[in-house]
Amino acid sequence: MKVLVFGSLNIDHVYQVPHFLRPGETLPSAAYSRNAGGKGLNQAIALAKAGMDTAFAGAIGQDGLFLRQLLADSGVDTTRLQVLDKPTGHAIIQVEEAGGGNAILLYGGANRCIDREMAAASLAGLCPGDWVLLQNEISCGREILLLAKEQGLRVALNPSPASPELAAWPLEAVDLLLLNEVEGCDLTGSTQPRAILEGLRKRCPHTAVVLTLGAEGAYWQAAHGTCHHQPAIPVTAVDTTAAGDTFTGYFLTAWLRSGDAAHALRAAAHAAALAVTRPGAGASIPKAEEVAAFMQQHSEGCTAADQ
Ligand code: ADP
């Protein structure tokens, strides 16, 4: 079994500024960095680091070849990644020197050039029982979901970022939905975790759900079944970027391998906790050995505390 991530790749250009640009203003920036981003890329790296057989489908331009290399170096099969005559998706991110707040200008670029033909070609060669993992940062997402289901594939969806178009997606066809509170609220109109889960159970009763709640942990709701809460692992967070992406990659890997949602939630919570103790996105995603060692260390700590 393999997981195909059909998603976005971005170049994040990060500028440090004394204040956000005002209309008509030219502002020097004291520091600049170029980082790899995109939910598709982060989730593919998380899956591969967790040990899953992972492939990637999506699109970049010539300026994004280093993103393909990054995926390949992480063990992801990039043969379905297309290089188009378009700019790679990118973000211009201003970070305020005092306070660290940010303002982001996003250009979808090649991520928004995916069409039905490319989607069908990228799904070719997958077998029933393989999984497709989707987010909401590329064009044609709804069509990819439908094509994948027609082909007998299983679909996991992270409906992020929340957008009005998601209302038209056939959520009832999704096998596993992984979302945070904001996205849950957007899909159900409810703000409380239990009410979000209940709303999703009504809307898509055959879909298993993972609802993440930041430092409040995460809920699992089986299709037609039981609910289970996993507390977050207490750590000192320095940067929560990619917490959800790390959680997604580790949950999916452990759940597909073991079929045990409680175990998969535990592994994902430990992986995401490690990720929030480190700066950055892809670079903050831990390796499977680090997660295993952290779980061991934490369970020994809990056992000692229980005695
Ligand atoms: P997203 O990044 O998609 O918004 P969340 O913020 O809900 O996702 O975080 C996903 C998971 O990451 C949480 O369920 C939790 O396990 C872990 N996590 C997030 N923030 C923290 C934190 N401050 N401390 C420990 N774990 C965290």
Tab-separated table of C-alpha atoms and ligand atoms in Angstrom:
chain	number	residue	atom	x	y	z
A	1	MET	CA	0.000	0.000	0.000
A	2	LYS	CA	1.196	3.492	-0.720
A	3	VAL	CA	0.004	7.052	-0.116
A	4	LEU	CA	-0.036	9.577	-2.950
A	5	VAL	CA	-0.025	13.153	-1.681
A	6	PHE	CA	-1.680	15.283	-4.361
A	7	GLY	CA	-0.944	18.779	-3.136
A	8	SER	CA	0.866	22.078	-3.025
A	9	LEU	CA	4.506	23.112	-2.916
A	10	ASN	CA	5.478	26.681	-2.126
A	11	ILE	CA	8.545	28.853	-1.901
A	12	ASP	CA	8.229	31.005	1.217
A	13	HIS	CA	10.142	34.290	0.960
A	14	VAL	CA	10.397	35.627	4.505
A	15	TYR	CA	11.382	39.270	5.135
A	16	GLN	CA	11.991	40.828	8.517
A	17	VAL	CA	10.442	44.330	8.661
A	18	PRO	CA	10.118	47.092	11.277
A	19	HIS	CA	6.387	47.339	10.424
A	20	PHE	CA	4.065	46.003	7.691
A	21	LEU	CA	4.247	47.872	4.371
A	22	ARG	CA	1.863	50.766	3.982
A	23	PRO	CA	0.331	51.718	0.607
A	24	GLY	CA	2.951	53.450	-1.574
A	25	GLU	CA	5.786	52.812	0.886
A	26	THR	CA	9.231	51.348	0.006
A	27	LEU	CA	10.690	49.604	3.007
A	28	PRO	CA	14.148	48.055	3.464
A	29	SER	CA	14.194	44.591	5.009
A	30	ALA	CA	16.913	43.689	7.510
A	31	ALA	CA	16.789	39.924	6.944
A	32	TYR	CA	15.616	37.483	4.287
A	33	SER	CA	15.253	33.724	4.109
A	34	ARG	CA	13.853	31.352	1.500
A	35	ASN	CA	12.064	28.308	2.857
A	36	ALA	CA	10.220	25.329	1.449
A	37	GLY	CA	6.499	25.321	2.196
A	38	GLY	CA	3.088	24.126	1.083
A	39	LYS	CA	0.858	21.718	2.973
A	40	GLY	CA	1.307	19.028	0.333
A	41	LEU	CA	5.087	19.138	0.633
A	42	ASN	CA	5.054	19.198	4.455
A	43	GLN	CA	2.606	16.293	4.716
A	44	ALA	CA	4.564	14.214	2.179
A	45	ILE	CA	7.769	14.780	4.173
A	46	ALA	CA	5.949	13.811	7.392
A	47	LEU	CA	4.605	10.589	5.833
A	48	ALA	CA	8.010	9.632	4.416
A	49	LYS	CA	9.795	10.382	7.705
A	50	ALA	CA	7.189	8.265	9.497
A	51	GLY	CA	8.174	5.384	7.194
A	52	MET	CA	5.260	5.324	4.718
A	53	ASP	CA	5.784	4.480	1.030
A	54	THR	CA	4.968	7.995	-0.232
A	55	ALA	CA	4.554	9.474	-3.706
A	56	PHE	CA	3.829	13.082	-4.652
A	57	ALA	CA	1.721	14.595	-7.439
A	58	GLY	CA	1.559	18.324	-8.099
A	59	ALA	CA	3.275	21.045	-10.089
A	60	ILE	CA	6.193	23.454	-9.802
A	61	GLY	CA	8.037	25.795	-12.165
A	62	GLN	CA	11.777	25.850	-12.972
A	63	ASP	CA	12.302	28.071	-9.915
A	64	GLY	CA	11.037	25.276	-7.667
A	65	LEU	CA	13.381	22.433	-8.602
A	66	PHE	CA	14.952	22.543	-5.127
A	67	LEU	CA	11.541	21.546	-3.719
A	68	ARG	CA	11.573	18.396	-5.864
A	69	GLN	CA	15.079	17.645	-4.561
A	70	LEU	CA	13.920	18.161	-0.978
A	71	LEU	CA	11.076	15.673	-1.452
A	72	ALA	CA	13.388	13.150	-3.103
A	73	ASP	CA	15.974	13.564	-0.305
A	74	SER	CA	13.201	12.798	2.187
A	75	GLY	CA	12.435	9.533	0.365
A	76	VAL	CA	9.333	10.684	-1.550
A	77	ASP	CA	8.740	9.368	-5.104
A	78	THR	CA	8.543	12.520	-7.269
A	79	THR	CA	7.915	10.918	-10.673
A	80	ARG	CA	4.372	12.375	-10.783
A	81	LEU	CA	5.555	15.921	-9.974
A	82	GLN	CA	5.265	18.080	-13.097
A	83	VAL	CA	7.579	20.960	-13.995
A	84	LEU	CA	5.547	23.601	-15.848
A	85	ASP	CA	6.411	26.811	-17.650
A	86	LYS	CA	4.874	28.785	-14.740
A	87	PRO	CA	6.189	30.266	-11.523
A	88	THR	CA	6.162	27.921	-8.525
A	89	GLY	CA	3.538	28.781	-5.916
A	90	HIS	CA	5.043	31.240	-3.471
A	91	ALA	CA	4.396	33.407	-0.464
A	92	ILE	CA	5.842	36.805	0.408
A	93	ILE	CA	5.881	36.855	4.191
A	94	GLN	CA	6.588	39.993	6.224
A	95	VAL	CA	7.576	39.262	9.810
A	96	GLU	CA	7.497	42.226	12.205
A	97	GLU	CA	10.704	42.635	14.205
A	98	ALA	CA	8.816	43.379	17.407
A	99	GLY	CA	6.168	40.814	18.283
A	100	GLY	CA	6.802	38.419	15.367
A	101	GLY	CA	3.378	38.970	13.760
A	102	ASN	CA	3.171	38.232	10.052
A	103	ALA	CA	1.422	39.408	6.879
A	104	ILE	CA	1.337	36.990	3.946
A	105	LEU	CA	0.814	37.500	0.214
A	106	LEU	CA	0.174	34.145	-1.482
A	107	TYR	CA	0.450	33.384	-5.194
A	108	GLY	CA	-0.769	29.925	-6.200
A	109	GLY	CA	1.322	29.740	-9.422
A	110	ALA	CA	1.847	26.171	-10.655
A	111	ASN	CA	-0.275	24.835	-7.752
A	112	ARG	CA	-3.323	26.400	-9.426
A	113	CYS	CA	-2.521	24.991	-12.898
A	114	ILE	CA	-3.547	21.414	-12.149
A	115	ASP	CA	-6.374	20.326	-14.439
A	116	ARG	CA	-8.487	17.199	-14.846
A	117	GLU	CA	-6.159	15.664	-17.433
A	118	MET	CA	-3.122	16.055	-15.187
A	119	ALA	CA	-5.139	14.677	-12.293
A	120	ALA	CA	-6.154	11.533	-14.199
A	121	ALA	CA	-2.580	10.963	-15.440
A	122	SER	CA	-1.202	11.318	-11.913
A	123	LEU	CA	-3.646	8.790	-10.456
A	124	ALA	CA	-2.770	6.186	-13.111
A	125	GLY	CA	-0.835	3.250	-11.739
A	126	LEU	CA	-2.371	3.391	-8.254
A	127	CYS	CA	-4.220	0.275	-7.105
A	128	PRO	CA	-7.436	-0.133	-5.125
A	129	GLY	CA	-6.401	0.034	-1.477
A	130	ASP	CA	-3.817	2.773	-2.108
A	131	TRP	CA	-4.573	6.120	-0.483
A	132	VAL	CA	-4.658	9.664	-1.860
A	133	LEU	CA	-4.076	12.500	0.627
A	134	LEU	CA	-5.509	15.880	-0.396
A	135	GLN	CA	-5.522	19.409	1.016
A	136	ASN	CA	-7.161	22.560	-0.324
A	137	GLU	CA	-4.212	24.455	-1.834
A	138	ILE	CA	-4.309	23.243	-5.463
A	139	SER	CA	-6.791	23.614	-8.305
A	140	CYS	CA	-9.084	20.713	-9.244
A	141	GLY	CA	-9.126	19.201	-5.737
A	142	ARG	CA	-12.796	18.215	-5.914
A	143	GLU	CA	-12.264	16.495	-9.278
A	144	ILE	CA	-9.215	14.626	-7.945
A	145	LEU	CA	-11.317	13.375	-5.040
A	146	LEU	CA	-14.045	12.110	-7.393
A	147	LEU	CA	-11.566	10.514	-9.836
A	148	ALA	CA	-9.762	8.757	-6.986
A	149	LYS	CA	-13.017	7.299	-5.646
A	150	GLU	CA	-14.065	6.162	-9.156
A	151	GLN	CA	-10.758	4.320	-9.326
A	152	GLY	CA	-11.424	2.495	-6.032
A	153	LEU	CA	-8.790	4.441	-4.086
A	154	ARG	CA	-9.173	5.514	-0.455
A	155	VAL	CA	-9.133	9.257	0.172
A	156	ALA	CA	-7.878	11.215	3.177
A	157	LEU	CA	-8.710	14.924	3.134
A	158	ASN	CA	-7.245	17.786	5.138
A	159	PRO	CA	-9.677	20.596	4.136
A	160	SER	CA	-7.127	23.325	4.731
A	161	PRO	CA	-7.185	26.236	4.293
A	162	ALA	CA	-10.912	26.630	4.900
A	163	SER	CA	-12.657	28.183	1.874
A	164	PRO	CA	-16.250	28.581	0.621
A	165	GLU	CA	-15.571	26.164	-2.310
A	166	LEU	CA	-15.238	23.274	0.142
A	167	ALA	CA	-19.009	23.389	0.666
A	168	ALA	CA	-19.362	21.774	-2.804
A	169	TRP	CA	-16.889	18.946	-2.119
A	170	PRO	CA	-18.440	15.476	-1.633
A	171	LEU	CA	-17.244	14.988	1.951
A	172	GLU	CA	-19.407	11.875	2.279
A	173	ALA	CA	-17.056	10.148	-0.215
A	174	VAL	CA	-13.991	10.841	1.955
A	175	ASP	CA	-12.653	7.914	4.005
A	176	LEU	CA	-10.678	9.959	6.530
A	177	LEU	CA	-11.066	13.653	7.314
A	178	LEU	CA	-8.281	15.384	9.253
A	179	LEU	CA	-9.038	18.946	10.278
A	180	ASN	CA	-8.492	21.583	12.957
A	181	GLU	CA	-11.088	23.597	14.880
A	182	VAL	CA	-11.186	26.473	12.368
A	183	GLU	CA	-11.854	24.115	9.469
A	184	GLY	CA	-14.340	22.127	11.574
A	185	CYS	CA	-16.220	25.325	12.394
A	186	ASP	CA	-16.234	26.330	8.748
A	187	LEU	CA	-17.714	22.978	7.641
A	188	THR	CA	-20.312	22.600	10.403
A	189	GLY	CA	-21.016	26.100	11.733
A	190	SER	CA	-20.260	24.825	15.266
A	191	THR	CA	-17.459	26.047	17.499
A	192	GLN	CA	-17.333	23.364	20.215
A	193	PRO	CA	-15.325	20.204	19.413
A	194	ARG	CA	-18.153	17.825	20.377
A	195	ALA	CA	-20.651	19.783	18.253
A	196	ILE	CA	-18.209	19.819	15.297
A	197	LEU	CA	-17.850	16.033	15.548
A	198	GLU	CA	-21.620	15.601	15.774
A	199	GLY	CA	-22.116	17.885	12.747
A	200	LEU	CA	-19.591	15.866	10.728
A	201	ARG	CA	-21.189	12.576	11.812
A	202	LYS	CA	-24.512	13.830	10.395
A	203	ARG	CA	-22.985	15.198	7.200
A	204	CYS	CA	-20.689	12.259	6.416
A	205	PRO	CA	-21.552	9.247	8.597
A	206	HIS	CA	-19.197	6.867	6.733
A	207	THR	CA	-16.168	9.096	7.234
A	208	ALA	CA	-13.649	8.662	10.066
A	209	VAL	CA	-12.593	12.009	11.559
A	210	VAL	CA	-9.514	13.356	13.316
A	211	LEU	CA	-10.149	16.786	14.842
A	212	THR	CA	-6.997	18.512	16.136
A	213	LEU	CA	-7.223	21.186	18.819
A	214	GLY	CA	-3.667	22.570	19.138
A	215	ALA	CA	-2.450	22.376	22.744
A	216	GLU	CA	-5.807	20.772	23.680
A	217	GLY	CA	-4.915	17.601	21.781
A	218	ALA	CA	-7.089	15.785	19.254
A	219	TYR	CA	-10.280	13.730	18.898
A	220	TRP	CA	-10.814	10.598	16.850
A	221	GLN	CA	-14.320	9.695	15.700
A	222	ALA	CA	-14.653	6.339	13.924
A	223	ALA	CA	-17.080	6.006	11.013
A	224	HIS	CA	-20.412	5.162	12.736
A	225	GLY	CA	-18.452	4.653	15.892
A	226	THR	CA	-16.779	5.699	19.032
A	227	CYS	CA	-14.945	8.849	20.036
A	228	HIS	CA	-11.543	8.997	21.673
A	229	HIS	CA	-9.566	11.999	22.990
A	230	GLN	CA	-5.777	12.225	22.884
A	231	PRO	CA	-4.273	14.989	25.037
A	232	ALA	CA	-1.378	17.003	23.583
A	233	ILE	CA	2.046	16.072	24.958
A	234	PRO	CA	3.203	18.953	27.191
A	235	VAL	CA	6.244	20.702	25.681
A	236	THR	CA	7.554	24.255	25.388
A	237	ALA	CA	6.362	25.330	21.942
A	238	VAL	CA	8.663	27.623	19.942
A	239	ASP	CA	6.981	27.421	16.507
A	240	THR	CA	3.713	25.617	15.774
A	241	THR	CA	4.131	25.792	11.954
A	242	ALA	CA	3.521	22.331	10.451
A	243	ALA	CA	2.154	20.871	13.724
A	244	GLY	CA	-0.987	19.748	11.889
A	245	ASP	CA	0.996	18.496	8.868
A	246	THR	CA	3.269	16.434	11.117
A	247	PHE	CA	0.237	15.068	12.971
A	248	THR	CA	-1.408	14.115	9.668
A	249	GLY	CA	1.644	12.244	8.317
A	250	TYR	CA	2.276	10.316	11.527
A	251	PHE	CA	-1.385	9.538	12.220
A	252	LEU	CA	-2.021	8.206	8.727
A	253	THR	CA	1.126	6.059	8.728
A	254	ALA	CA	0.481	4.512	12.145
A	255	TRP	CA	-3.251	4.034	11.522
A	256	LEU	CA	-2.800	2.379	8.125
A	257	ARG	CA	-0.141	0.064	9.551
A	258	SER	CA	-1.863	-0.932	12.787
A	259	GLY	CA	-5.565	-0.169	12.305
A	260	ASP	CA	-5.390	1.096	15.902
A	261	ALA	CA	-6.582	4.706	16.056
A	262	ALA	CA	-5.624	5.207	19.732
A	263	HIS	CA	-2.053	4.105	19.030
A	264	ALA	CA	-1.915	6.277	15.888
A	265	LEU	CA	-3.156	9.329	17.833
A	266	ARG	CA	-0.472	8.778	20.470
A	267	ALA	CA	2.283	8.526	17.845
A	268	ALA	CA	0.972	11.605	16.011
A	269	ALA	CA	0.695	13.664	19.223
A	270	HIS	CA	4.317	12.836	20.130
A	271	ALA	CA	5.542	13.653	16.595
A	272	ALA	CA	3.641	16.965	16.514
A	273	ALA	CA	4.855	17.879	20.015
A	274	LEU	CA	8.462	17.391	18.877
A	275	ALA	CA	7.742	19.506	15.775
A	276	VAL	CA	6.478	22.473	17.829
A	277	THR	CA	9.687	22.520	19.890
A	278	ARG	CA	11.668	23.278	16.703
A	279	PRO	CA	11.614	26.278	14.357
A	280	GLY	CA	10.553	25.987	10.705
A	281	ALA	CA	8.202	23.737	8.733
A	282	GLY	CA	9.704	20.719	6.901
A	283	ALA	CA	12.898	20.906	8.970
A	284	SER	CA	10.909	20.677	12.227
A	285	ILE	CA	9.260	17.354	11.294
A	286	PRO	CA	10.946	14.620	13.364
A	287	LYS	CA	12.204	11.249	12.121
A	288	ALA	CA	10.477	8.009	13.154
A	289	GLU	CA	13.372	7.036	15.470
A	290	GLU	CA	13.126	10.359	17.308
A	291	VAL	CA	9.377	9.910	17.760
A	292	ALA	CA	9.802	6.325	19.012
A	293	ALA	CA	12.476	7.459	21.523
A	294	PHE	CA	10.269	10.357	22.700
A	295	MET	CA	7.269	8.014	23.162
A	296	GLN	CA	9.412	5.626	25.167
A	297	GLN	CA	10.820	8.445	27.297
A	298	HIS	CA	7.354	9.907	27.879
A	299	SER	CA	5.749	6.570	28.780
A	300	GLU	CA	8.577	5.861	31.255
A	301	GLY	CA	8.043	9.332	32.743
A	302	CYS	CA	4.283	8.624	33.060
A	303	THR	CA	4.903	5.208	34.631
A	304	ALA	CA	7.361	6.704	37.149
A	305	ALA	CA	4.875	9.465	37.978
A	306	ASP	CA	2.080	6.883	38.458
A	307	GLN	CA	4.089	4.904	41.035
B	1	ADP	P1	-2.920	22.910	12.692
B	1	ADP	O1	-1.434	23.147	12.597
B	1	ADP	O2	-3.469	22.179	11.509
B	1	ADP	O3	-3.722	24.108	13.084
B	1	ADP	P2	-3.208	22.042	15.462
B	1	ADP	O4	-2.754	23.404	15.900
B	1	ADP	O5	-4.564	21.594	15.887
B	1	ADP	O6	-3.077	21.837	13.892
B	1	ADP	O7	-2.112	21.009	16.026
B	1	ADP	C1	-2.067	19.664	15.611
B	1	ADP	C2	-1.530	18.821	16.751
B	1	ADP	O8	-0.213	19.268	17.096
B	1	ADP	C3	-2.340	18.902	18.048
B	1	ADP	O9	-3.425	17.991	18.045
B	1	ADP	C4	-1.285	18.546	19.088
B	1	ADP	O10	-1.113	17.144	19.197
B	1	ADP	C5	0.002	19.153	18.498
B	1	ADP	N1	0.249	20.495	19.045
B	1	ADP	C6	-0.101	21.687	18.517
B	1	ADP	N2	0.263	22.706	19.324
B	1	ADP	C7	0.873	22.131	20.405
B	1	ADP	C8	1.484	22.629	21.605
B	1	ADP	N3	1.538	23.945	21.876
B	1	ADP	N4	2.005	21.724	22.475
B	1	ADP	C9	1.978	20.391	22.223
B	1	ADP	N5	1.421	19.863	21.110
B	1	ADP	C10	0.871	20.708	20.217
